[in-house]
Coordinates of C-alpha atoms in Angstrom, one line a residue:
X1 CA -35.4 21.5 -3.3
X2 CA -36.8 18.7 -1.1
X3 CA -38.8 17.3 -4.0
X4 CA -35.8 17.5 -6.4
X5 CA -33.8 15.4 -4.0
X6 CA -36.2 12.6 -4.4
X7 CA -35.4 12.4 -8.1
X8 CA -33.6 9.1 -9.0
X9 CA -31.0 11.2 -10.8
X10 CA -30.0 13.2 -7.8
X11 CA -27.9 10.4 -6.2
X12 CA -26.0 9.9 -9.5
X13 CA -25.5 13.7 -9.8
X14 CA -24.1 13.9 -6.3
X15 CA -21.7 11.0 -6.9
X16 CA -20.5 12.5 -10.1
X17 CA -20.1 16.0 -8.7
X18 CA -18.0 14.5 -5.8
X19 CA -16.1 12.3 -8.1
X20 CA -15.1 15.1 -10.4
X21 CA -13.9 17.2 -7.4
X22 CA -11.9 14.3 -6.1
X23 CA -10.5 12.7 -9.2
X24 CA -10.6 15.3 -12.0
X25 CA -10.2 18.8 -10.5
X26 CA -6.9 17.9 -8.6
X27 CA -5.2 17.4 -12.0
X28 CA -5.9 21.1 -12.8
X29 CA -3.0 23.3 -11.4
X30 CA -5.4 26.2 -11.1
X31 CA -8.3 24.3 -9.4
X32 CA -10.0 25.9 -6.5
X33 CA -12.8 23.4 -5.9
X34 CA -10.9 20.2 -5.1
X35 CA -11.8 17.5 -2.6
X36 CA -8.6 16.0 -1.2
X37 CA -7.4 15.2 2.3
X38 CA -4.0 14.8 3.8
X39 CA -2.3 11.4 4.0
X40 CA -0.7 10.1 7.2
X41 CA 2.8 11.6 7.7
X42 CA 2.1 14.6 5.5
X43 CA 3.3 17.1 8.1
X44 CA 6.4 15.2 9.2
X45 CA 7.6 14.0 5.8
X46 CA 6.3 16.6 3.3
X47 CA 5.3 19.9 4.7
X48 CA 8.0 19.9 7.3
X49 CA 10.1 17.2 5.8
X50 CA 13.9 17.5 6.4
X51 CA 15.1 17.0 2.8
X52 CA 14.2 13.6 1.4
X53 CA 11.2 11.3 1.9
X54 CA 10.4 8.1 -0.1
X55 CA 6.7 7.0 -0.1
X56 CA 6.3 3.3 -1.2
X57 CA 2.9 1.7 -1.9
X58 CA 1.1 -0.5 -4.4
X59 CA -1.4 0.7 -7.0
X60 CA -4.6 2.3 -5.6
X61 CA -3.3 3.4 -2.3
X62 CA -3.2 7.2 -2.9
X63 CA 0.4 8.0 -3.9
X64 CA -0.6 10.3 -6.8
X65 CA -3.6 12.0 -5.1
X66 CA -2.4 12.1 -1.5
X67 CA 1.3 12.5 -1.8
X68 CA 1.3 14.4 -5.2
X69 CA -1.9 16.4 -5.8
X70 CA -2.7 17.2 -2.2
X71 CA 0.8 18.5 -1.6
X72 CA 0.5 20.7 -4.6
X73 CA -2.9 22.2 -3.9
X74 CA -2.4 22.5 -0.2
X75 CA 0.8 24.5 -0.8
X76 CA -1.1 26.9 -3.1
X77 CA -3.9 27.2 -0.5
X78 CA -1.7 27.8 2.5
X79 CA 1.1 29.7 0.8
X80 CA 3.6 27.9 3.0
X81 CA 5.7 26.5 0.2
X82 CA 5.9 26.1 -3.6
X83 CA 5.5 22.7 -5.3
X84 CA 6.7 21.1 -8.5
X85 CA 4.8 17.9 -9.2
X86 CA 6.2 15.5 -11.8
X87 CA 4.7 12.2 -13.0
X88 CA 7.8 10.6 -14.4
X89 CA 6.0 8.0 -16.5
X90 CA 3.8 10.6 -18.3
X91 CA 6.4 13.3 -18.6
X92 CA 9.1 10.9 -20.0
X93 CA 6.5 9.7 -22.6
X94 CA 6.0 13.3 -23.7
X95 CA 9.8 13.8 -23.9
X96 CA 10.0 10.7 -26.2
X97 CA 7.3 12.1 -28.4
X98 CA 9.2 15.5 -28.6
X99 CA 12.5 13.8 -29.4
X100 CA 14.1 14.7 -26.1
X101 CA 16.7 12.1 -25.2
X102 CA 17.1 10.8 -21.7
X103 CA 20.0 9.0 -20.0
X104 CA 17.7 6.8 -18.0
X105 CA 19.5 7.8 -14.8
X106 CA 19.1 10.4 -12.0
X107 CA 21.1 12.8 -14.2
X108 CA 17.7 13.4 -16.0
X109 CA 16.2 15.0 -12.9
X110 CA 17.1 18.6 -13.9
X111 CA 15.3 17.9 -17.2
X112 CA 12.2 16.7 -15.4
X113 CA 12.1 19.6 -12.9
X114 CA 12.5 22.1 -15.7
X115 CA 9.9 20.4 -18.0
X116 CA 7.6 23.4 -17.6
X117 CA 10.1 25.6 -19.5
X118 CA 10.4 23.5 -22.6
X119 CA 7.2 24.5 -24.4
X120 CA 5.7 21.0 -24.4
X121 CA 2.0 20.4 -23.8
X122 CA 1.6 17.8 -21.0
X123 CA -1.5 15.9 -20.1
X124 CA -3.3 17.6 -17.3
X125 CA -2.0 16.5 -13.9
X126 CA 1.3 15.1 -15.2
X127 CA 3.5 18.2 -14.6
X128 CA 2.4 21.1 -12.3
X129 CA 4.5 23.9 -10.9
X130 CA 3.2 26.6 -8.6
X131 CA 6.2 28.7 -9.3
X132 CA 5.7 31.7 -11.6
X133 CA 7.0 30.8 -15.0
X134 CA 9.7 33.5 -14.8
X135 CA 11.0 32.1 -11.6
X136 CA 11.0 28.6 -13.0
X137 CA 13.0 29.8 -16.0
X138 CA 15.4 31.6 -13.7
X139 CA 16.0 28.4 -11.7
X140 CA 16.4 26.4 -14.9
X141 CA 18.5 28.8 -17.0
X142 CA 21.6 26.6 -16.7
X143 CA 20.0 23.2 -16.6
X144 CA 21.7 22.1 -19.8
X145 CA 25.1 22.7 -18.3
X146 CA 24.3 20.7 -15.2
X147 CA 22.9 17.8 -17.3
X148 CA 25.9 17.9 -19.7
X149 CA 28.3 17.8 -16.7
X150 CA 26.3 15.2 -14.8
X151 CA 26.2 17.7 -12.0
X152 CA 23.0 16.9 -10.1
X153 CA 24.5 18.2 -6.9
X154 CA 25.1 21.6 -8.4
X155 CA 21.7 21.7 -10.0
X156 CA 19.9 21.0 -6.6
X157 CA 22.0 23.7 -4.9
X158 CA 21.0 26.1 -7.6
X159 CA 17.3 25.3 -7.2
X160 CA 17.5 25.8 -3.5
X161 CA 19.4 29.1 -3.8
X162 CA 17.0 30.6 -6.4
X163 CA 13.7 29.4 -5.0
X164 CA 11.9 32.4 -3.4
X165 CA 10.6 30.2 -0.6
X166 CA 10.6 26.6 0.5
X167 CA 10.2 24.3 -2.5
X168 CA 8.8 20.8 -2.4
X169 CA 9.5 18.6 -5.5
X170 CA 7.3 15.6 -5.7
X171 CA 8.6 13.0 -8.2
X172 CA 5.8 10.4 -8.7
X173 CA 6.4 6.9 -10.2
X174 CA 10.1 7.4 -9.6
X175 CA 10.8 3.9 -10.8
X176 CA 10.4 5.3 -14.4
X177 CA 13.7 7.2 -14.0
X178 CA 15.2 4.0 -15.3
X179 CA 13.9 4.4 -18.8
X180 CA 15.8 1.6 -20.5
X181 CA 16.3 -1.0 -17.8
X182 CA 13.8 -1.0 -14.9
X183 CA 15.8 -3.2 -12.7
X184 CA 16.4 -3.0 -8.9
X185 CA 20.0 -2.1 -9.6
X186 CA 19.3 0.7 -12.0
X187 CA 16.6 2.2 -9.8
X188 CA 18.8 1.9 -6.8
X189 CA 21.7 3.7 -8.6
X190 CA 19.4 6.6 -9.3
X191 CA 18.2 6.8 -5.7
X192 CA 21.7 6.7 -4.4
X193 CA 22.8 9.3 -6.9
X194 CA 20.0 11.6 -5.7
X195 CA 20.9 11.0 -2.0
X196 CA 24.6 11.8 -2.5
X197 CA 23.7 14.9 -4.5
X198 CA 21.4 16.3 -1.8
X199 CA 23.9 15.9 1.1
X200 CA 26.5 17.2 1.4
X201 CA 25.0 19.9 -0.7
X202 CA 21.8 21.9 -1.0
X203 CA 20.3 20.5 2.3
X204 CA 23.3 21.8 4.3
X205 CA 23.8 25.1 2.4
X206 CA 20.1 26.1 2.3
X207 CA 18.4 24.5 5.3
X208 CA 14.6 23.9 5.0
X209 CA 14.6 25.4 1.5
X210 CA 14.3 22.2 -0.4
X211 CA 12.4 18.9 0.2
X212 CA 12.4 16.1 -2.4
X213 CA 9.5 13.6 -2.1
X214 CA 9.7 10.4 -4.1
X215 CA 6.6 8.2 -4.7
X216 CA 7.5 4.7 -6.0
X217 CA 5.5 1.6 -6.7
X218 CA 5.9 -1.2 -4.1
X219 CA 7.0 -3.6 -6.8
X220 CA 10.0 -1.6 -7.9
X221 CA 11.5 -0.2 -4.7
X222 CA 15.0 -1.8 -4.3
X223 CA 14.9 -2.3 -0.6
X224 CA 18.0 -4.4 -0.1
X225 CA 20.3 -2.1 -2.2
X226 CA 19.1 1.1 -0.5
X227 CA 19.3 -0.3 3.0
X228 CA 22.8 -1.6 2.4
X229 CA 23.8 1.8 1.0
X230 CA 22.3 3.9 3.8
X231 CA 23.7 1.6 6.6
X232 CA 27.2 2.2 5.3
X233 CA 26.9 5.6 6.9
X234 CA 25.6 8.1 4.3
X235 CA 25.1 11.8 5.3
X236 CA 21.6 11.9 3.8
X237 CA 20.3 9.7 6.7
X238 CA 20.3 12.8 8.9
X239 CA 17.9 14.6 6.5
X240 CA 15.5 11.8 5.7
X241 CA 12.1 11.1 7.3
X242 CA 11.2 7.4 7.2
X243 CA 8.9 4.9 8.9
X244 CA 9.6 1.5 7.5
X245 CA 12.8 -0.5 8.1
X246 CA 13.8 0.0 4.4
X247 CA 13.7 3.8 4.9
X248 CA 10.4 4.3 3.1
X249 CA 7.0 5.6 4.3
X250 CA 3.7 3.8 3.7
X251 CA 0.9 5.7 2.0
X252 CA -2.0 5.6 4.4
X253 CA -4.9 7.7 5.5
X254 CA -5.9 7.9 9.2
X255 CA -9.6 7.7 10.1
X256 CA -9.6 11.5 10.8
X257 CA -8.7 12.2 7.1
X258 CA -11.6 10.0 5.8
X259 CA -14.0 11.7 8.2
X260 CA -12.7 15.1 7.1
X261 CA -13.4 14.0 3.5
X262 CA -17.1 13.3 4.4
X263 CA -17.5 16.7 6.1
X264 CA -15.7 18.5 3.2
X265 CA -17.9 16.7 0.7
X266 CA -21.1 17.7 2.5
X267 CA -20.0 21.4 2.7
X268 CA -19.2 21.1 -1.0
X269 CA -22.7 19.9 -1.8
X270 CA -24.2 22.7 0.2
X271 CA -22.1 25.2 -1.7
X272 CA -23.5 23.8 -4.9
X273 CA -27.0 23.9 -3.5
X274 CA -27.4 20.1 -3.6
X275 CA -28.2 20.0 0.1
X276 CA -29.4 22.8 2.3
X277 CA -28.2 24.0 5.8
X278 CA -30.9 22.1 7.6
X279 CA -30.0 18.8 6.0
X280 CA -26.3 19.4 6.4
X281 CA -26.8 20.0 10.2
X282 CA -28.8 16.8 10.6
X283 CA -26.3 14.7 8.7
X284 CA -23.4 16.1 10.8
X285 CA -25.3 15.1 14.0
X286 CA -25.9 11.6 12.5
X287 CA -22.2 11.3 11.7
X288 CA -21.4 11.7 15.5
X289 CA -23.5 8.6 16.4
X290 CA -21.1 6.1 18.0
X291 CA -22.3 3.1 16.0
X292 CA -22.1 5.1 12.8
X293 CA -18.5 6.1 13.5
X294 CA -17.6 2.5 14.3
X295 CA -19.0 1.3 10.9
X296 CA -17.3 4.0 8.9
X297 CA -14.1 3.2 10.7
X298 CA -14.4 -0.4 9.5
X299 CA -14.9 0.8 6.0
X300 CA -11.8 2.9 6.1
X301 CA -9.6 -0.1 6.7
X302 CA -10.0 -1.0 3.0
X303 CA -7.5 0.3 0.4
X304 CA -7.9 4.0 0.0
X305 CA -9.1 4.0 -3.6
X306 CA -12.1 1.9 -2.8
X307 CA -12.8 3.8 0.5
X308 CA -13.2 7.2 -1.2
X309 CA -15.4 5.6 -3.9
X310 CA -17.6 3.9 -1.3
X311 CA -17.8 7.0 0.9
X312 CA -19.1 9.0 -2.1
X313 CA -21.8 6.4 -2.4
X314 CA -22.7 6.7 1.3
X315 CA -22.8 10.5 1.1
X316 CA -25.1 10.3 -1.9
X317 CA -27.5 8.0 -0.1
X318 CA -27.8 10.2 3.0
X319 CA -28.1 13.3 0.9
X320 CA -31.5 12.1 -0.4
X321 CA -32.6 10.5 2.8
X322 CA -34.5 11.8 5.8
X323 CA -33.5 9.0 8.2
X324 CA -29.8 9.7 8.4
X325 CA -28.5 7.3 11.0
X326 CA -30.3 4.3 9.7
X327 CA -29.4 5.1 6.1
X328 CA -25.7 5.3 7.0
X329 CA -25.9 2.0 8.9
X330 CA -27.8 0.2 6.2
X331 CA -25.5 1.4 3.4
X332 CA -22.2 0.8 5.2
X333 CA -23.3 -2.7 6.3
X334 CA -24.4 -3.5 2.7
X335 CA -20.9 -2.4 1.5
X336 CA -19.1 -4.4 4.1
X337 CA -21.1 -7.6 3.5
X338 CA -21.0 -7.2 -0.3
X339 CA -17.6 -8.7 -0.9
X340 CA -15.9 -11.4 1.2
X341 CA -12.5 -9.9 0.3
X342 CA -13.4 -6.9 2.5
X343 CA -13.3 -9.1 5.6
X344 CA -9.6 -9.7 5.0
X345 CA -8.9 -6.0 5.3
X346 CA -11.4 -5.3 8.1
X347 CA -10.8 -8.4 10.4
X348 CA -7.4 -9.4 9.1
X349 CA -8.5 -13.0 8.4
X350 CA -9.9 -15.1 5.6
X351 CA -13.7 -15.3 5.8
X352 CA -15.7 -18.5 5.9
X353 CA -16.9 -18.0 2.4
X354 CA -13.3 -18.3 1.1
X355 CA -12.2 -21.0 3.5
X356 CA -12.2 -23.6 0.7
X357 CA -9.7 -21.4 -1.1
X358 CA -7.1 -21.8 1.7
X359 CA -5.9 -25.2 0.7
X360 CA -6.0 -24.5 -3.0
X361 CA -4.0 -21.4 -2.4
X362 CA -1.4 -23.3 -0.4
X363 CA -1.2 -25.9 -3.1
X364 CA -0.6 -23.2 -5.7
X365 CA 2.1 -21.7 -3.4
X366 CA 3.8 -25.1 -2.9
X367 CA 4.0 -25.8 -6.7
X368 CA 5.2 -22.3 -7.3
X369 CA 8.0 -22.9 -4.8
X370 CA 9.0 -26.5 -5.5
X371 CA 7.6 -27.2 -9.0
X372 CA 4.7 -29.2 -10.6
X373 CA 6.3 -32.6 -10.0
X374 CA 5.7 -32.6 -6.2
X375 CA 2.8 -34.5 -4.6
X376 CA 0.4 -32.1 -2.8
X377 CA -2.4 -33.4 -0.6
X378 CA -4.9 -31.1 1.0
X379 CA -6.0 -31.3 4.7
X380 CA -9.3 -29.6 5.4
X381 CA -9.7 -30.5 9.0
X382 CA -11.2 -27.4 10.6
X383 CA -8.6 -25.4 12.5
X384 CA -5.8 -27.5 10.9
X385 CA -6.2 -26.6 7.3
X386 CA -3.1 -27.1 5.2
X387 CA -1.3 -29.2 2.6
X388 CA 1.1 -32.0 2.7
X389 CA 4.0 -31.7 0.3
X390 CA 6.2 -34.7 -0.6
X391 CA 8.9 -35.4 -3.1
X392 CA 12.3 -37.2 -2.8
X393 CA 14.2 -35.4 -0.1
X394 CA 11.4 -32.9 0.5
X395 CA 8.6 -33.4 3.1
X396 CA 6.6 -30.4 4.2
X397 CA 3.4 -29.5 6.0
X398 CA 2.1 -26.0 5.1
X399 CA -0.3 -25.3 8.0
X400 CA -2.5 -22.3 7.9
X401 CA -3.6 -20.8 11.3
X402 CA -5.7 -17.6 11.5
X403 CA -6.6 -17.8 15.2
X404 CA -4.4 -17.5 18.3
X405 CA -3.7 -20.6 20.2
X406 CA -2.9 -19.9 23.9
X407 CA -0.3 -21.8 25.8
X408 CA -3.0 -23.4 27.9
X409 CA -4.6 -24.7 24.6
X410 CA -1.3 -26.0 23.1
X411 CA -1.8 -29.6 24.3
X412 CA -5.2 -29.8 22.7
X413 CA -3.8 -28.3 19.5
X414 CA -1.0 -31.0 19.5
X415 CA -3.6 -33.7 19.7
X416 CA -5.6 -32.3 16.8
X417 CA -2.5 -31.8 14.8
X418 CA -1.5 -35.4 15.2
X419 CA -5.0 -36.6 14.1
X420 CA -4.8 -34.4 11.0
X421 CA -1.2 -35.1 10.0
X422 CA -0.2 -38.3 11.9
X423 CA 0.0 -40.6 8.9
X424 CA 2.4 -38.2 7.2
X425 CA 4.5 -37.7 10.3
X426 CA 5.0 -41.5 11.0
X427 CA 5.7 -42.3 7.4
X428 CA 8.1 -39.5 6.4
X429 CA 9.4 -37.9 9.7
X430 CA 10.2 -41.0 11.7
X431 CA 13.7 -41.1 13.1
X432 CA 14.1 -44.7 11.9
X433 CA 14.4 -43.3 8.4
X434 CA 17.7 -41.6 7.6
X435 CA 17.0 -38.0 6.8
X436 CA 19.0 -34.9 6.3
X437 CA 18.5 -32.1 8.7
X438 CA 15.4 -30.0 8.0
X439 CA 14.2 -32.5 5.4
X440 CA 10.9 -32.9 7.3
X441 CA 9.4 -29.6 8.3
X442 CA 6.2 -27.8 9.4
X443 CA 5.7 -24.2 8.1
X444 CA 3.0 -22.3 9.9
X445 CA 1.5 -19.6 7.8
X446 CA -0.6 -17.0 9.6
X447 CA -2.0 -13.4 9.5
X448 CA 0.5 -11.0 11.0
X449 CA -1.7 -10.2 14.0
X450 CA -2.1 -13.9 15.0
X451 CA 0.2 -15.2 17.8
X452 CA 1.6 -18.7 17.0
X453 CA 4.4 -18.9 19.6
X454 CA 2.6 -21.6 21.6
X455 CA 2.1 -23.7 18.5
X456 CA 5.8 -23.3 17.4
X457 CA 7.0 -24.3 20.9
X458 CA 4.6 -27.3 21.1
X459 CA 5.6 -28.7 17.7
X460 CA 9.3 -28.2 18.2
X461 CA 9.1 -30.2 21.4
X462 CA 7.2 -33.0 19.6
X463 CA 9.5 -36.0 19.6
X464 CA 7.2 -39.0 20.0
X465 CA 3.7 -39.7 18.7
X466 CA 1.1 -42.4 18.8
X467 CA -1.0 -42.7 15.7
X468 CA -3.5 -45.2 14.3
X469 CA -2.8 -48.8 15.2
X470 CA 0.9 -48.0 16.0
X471 CA 1.6 -48.1 19.7
X472 CA 4.5 -47.6 21.9
X473 CA 5.4 -44.2 20.3
X474 CA 7.2 -43.4 17.2
X475 CA 10.1 -41.1 17.4
X476 CA 10.1 -38.3 14.9
X477 CA 12.5 -35.5 13.7
X478 CA 10.6 -32.3 12.8
X479 CA 11.7 -28.7 12.3
X480 CA 9.3 -25.8 12.5
X481 CA 9.2 -22.4 10.8
X482 CA 6.5 -19.7 10.7
X483 CA 5.6 -17.1 8.1
X484 CA 3.3 -14.1 8.8
X485 CA 1.2 -12.5 6.1
X486 CA -0.2 -9.0 5.8
X487 CA -3.6 -8.3 4.4
X488 CA -2.5 -8.1 0.7
X489 CA -0.6 -11.4 1.1
X490 CA -3.7 -13.0 2.6
X491 CA -5.8 -11.8 -0.3
X492 CA -3.2 -13.1 -2.8
X493 CA -3.0 -16.5 -1.0
X494 CA -6.7 -17.3 -1.5
X495 CA -6.4 -16.5 -5.2
X496 CA -8.8 -13.6 -4.8
X497 CA -7.4 -11.2 -7.4
X498 CA -10.2 -11.9 -9.8
X499 CA -12.8 -11.4 -7.1
X500 CA -11.3 -8.0 -6.2
X501 CA -12.2 -6.1 -9.4
X502 CA -9.3 -3.8 -8.9
X503 CA -10.2 -3.3 -5.3
X504 CA -6.7 -3.1 -3.9
X505 CA -4.3 -3.2 -6.7
X506 CA -3.6 -4.7 -10.1
X507 CA -2.9 -8.4 -10.7
X508 CA 0.8 -7.8 -11.2
X509 CA 1.1 -6.5 -7.7
X510 CA -0.7 -9.5 -6.2
X511 CA 1.3 -11.9 -8.2
X512 CA 4.4 -10.3 -6.8
X513 CA 3.1 -10.7 -3.3
X514 CA 2.5 -14.4 -3.9
X515 CA 6.1 -14.6 -5.2
X516 CA 7.3 -13.0 -1.9
X517 CA 5.4 -15.6 0.2
X518 CA 7.0 -18.3 -2.0
X519 CA 10.5 -16.9 -1.4
X520 CA 9.9 -17.3 2.3
X521 CA 9.3 -21.0 2.0
X522 CA 12.3 -23.3 2.7

């Protein structure tokens, strides 16, 4: 087998075997050879979830595979619970083909749950139930009555009562419940209807028998509507697990899960006789190398879809190598340095290679916010990159900072800021010119891990400046705001969507994140 592993086709074979076990097999409800690992919050929100959990994430972060397929197959493996998994987009499309009419509201949920009893042939992985068909039919025998009466509460009580053990219902792409008008209001109404139907109701009558898990695209979650509803004192709050302030849960994988994926993959390869016991043992030792672990941990900061793909590449490389530690280091370093966008996710900052994109990104942002008729002038002074925005009644500096400025450095920062922006400040922010309040403003835009308190304080105290040939000090009136950006927003700011090749999400998602930054500007 040692000679076979030198074949140039072996790496490709290994990657394809692992890909199928990770991406294809989980769609099969009867799969036994699947390679999935648990997402963060699986135990708290899903396996032991109190009744309702809402996972929110953009495309490519693991909602379907981590929240959906892993939950299904882990339940079958452990026997702790039954699962019904529903991809609303795919199942509703099949309903449409079959002439089954939907209301486009939460009242359709019984129809989705009972889809496995309707005799329709679904695409593999779109609807899966671990319940015996007879049991599912028993649960669903009066579904028509509940749908006709709009009685979602009664249906959920019936499901909990008749399920032989704990049942977890995962509804993926829940935003598609609003079939005819996918607006924040219509989606919120369905979420609220589900919440009020669960409690008071099934969750009180049959404790720990039922857990509803929603997975929804970041773009469509109606945060404001749901928060307002829940903060009005809804009973469901006592039966929800949430992490974010809008009562959702992020889809994330901890480092331990990624590491587990590597080890499971290696065992899988050994089972399929693609590596032997000796090689497996040596690779496991190499994986415990401190530097190797550190490099892999950096890799796992990328969006999950790309991490799993790159890990398979690393596994294939070491499977045909005899120098395991060095091979892992070389391969991971090559991956990390292969795309400047990776730096945004690993170091939470825009890399030097993309620094020229900062001002062009700010210019695009300014015109998106205030229109094409404004004047936008870039400032590329190192450490003070930004744009100057001017129009009648509108004078702004969009200043980008991606490094901390300590209070002991704030005086030096002020001096550099005046050199970079002094002409604008004296021309448009001087107190001798009659201005409305907040007409002249600095908006500091920065990664969320960067501290800008010293800068904000220094600029807010800036009342008089000396600039150019003007002496004696010019009094200015200046207001200061700051906006923090997460990694996806940083990526969208530098116009990097085209460079990402689907790395962290689709273009629609990133365009939405730019819109969100725009809406923070004032």
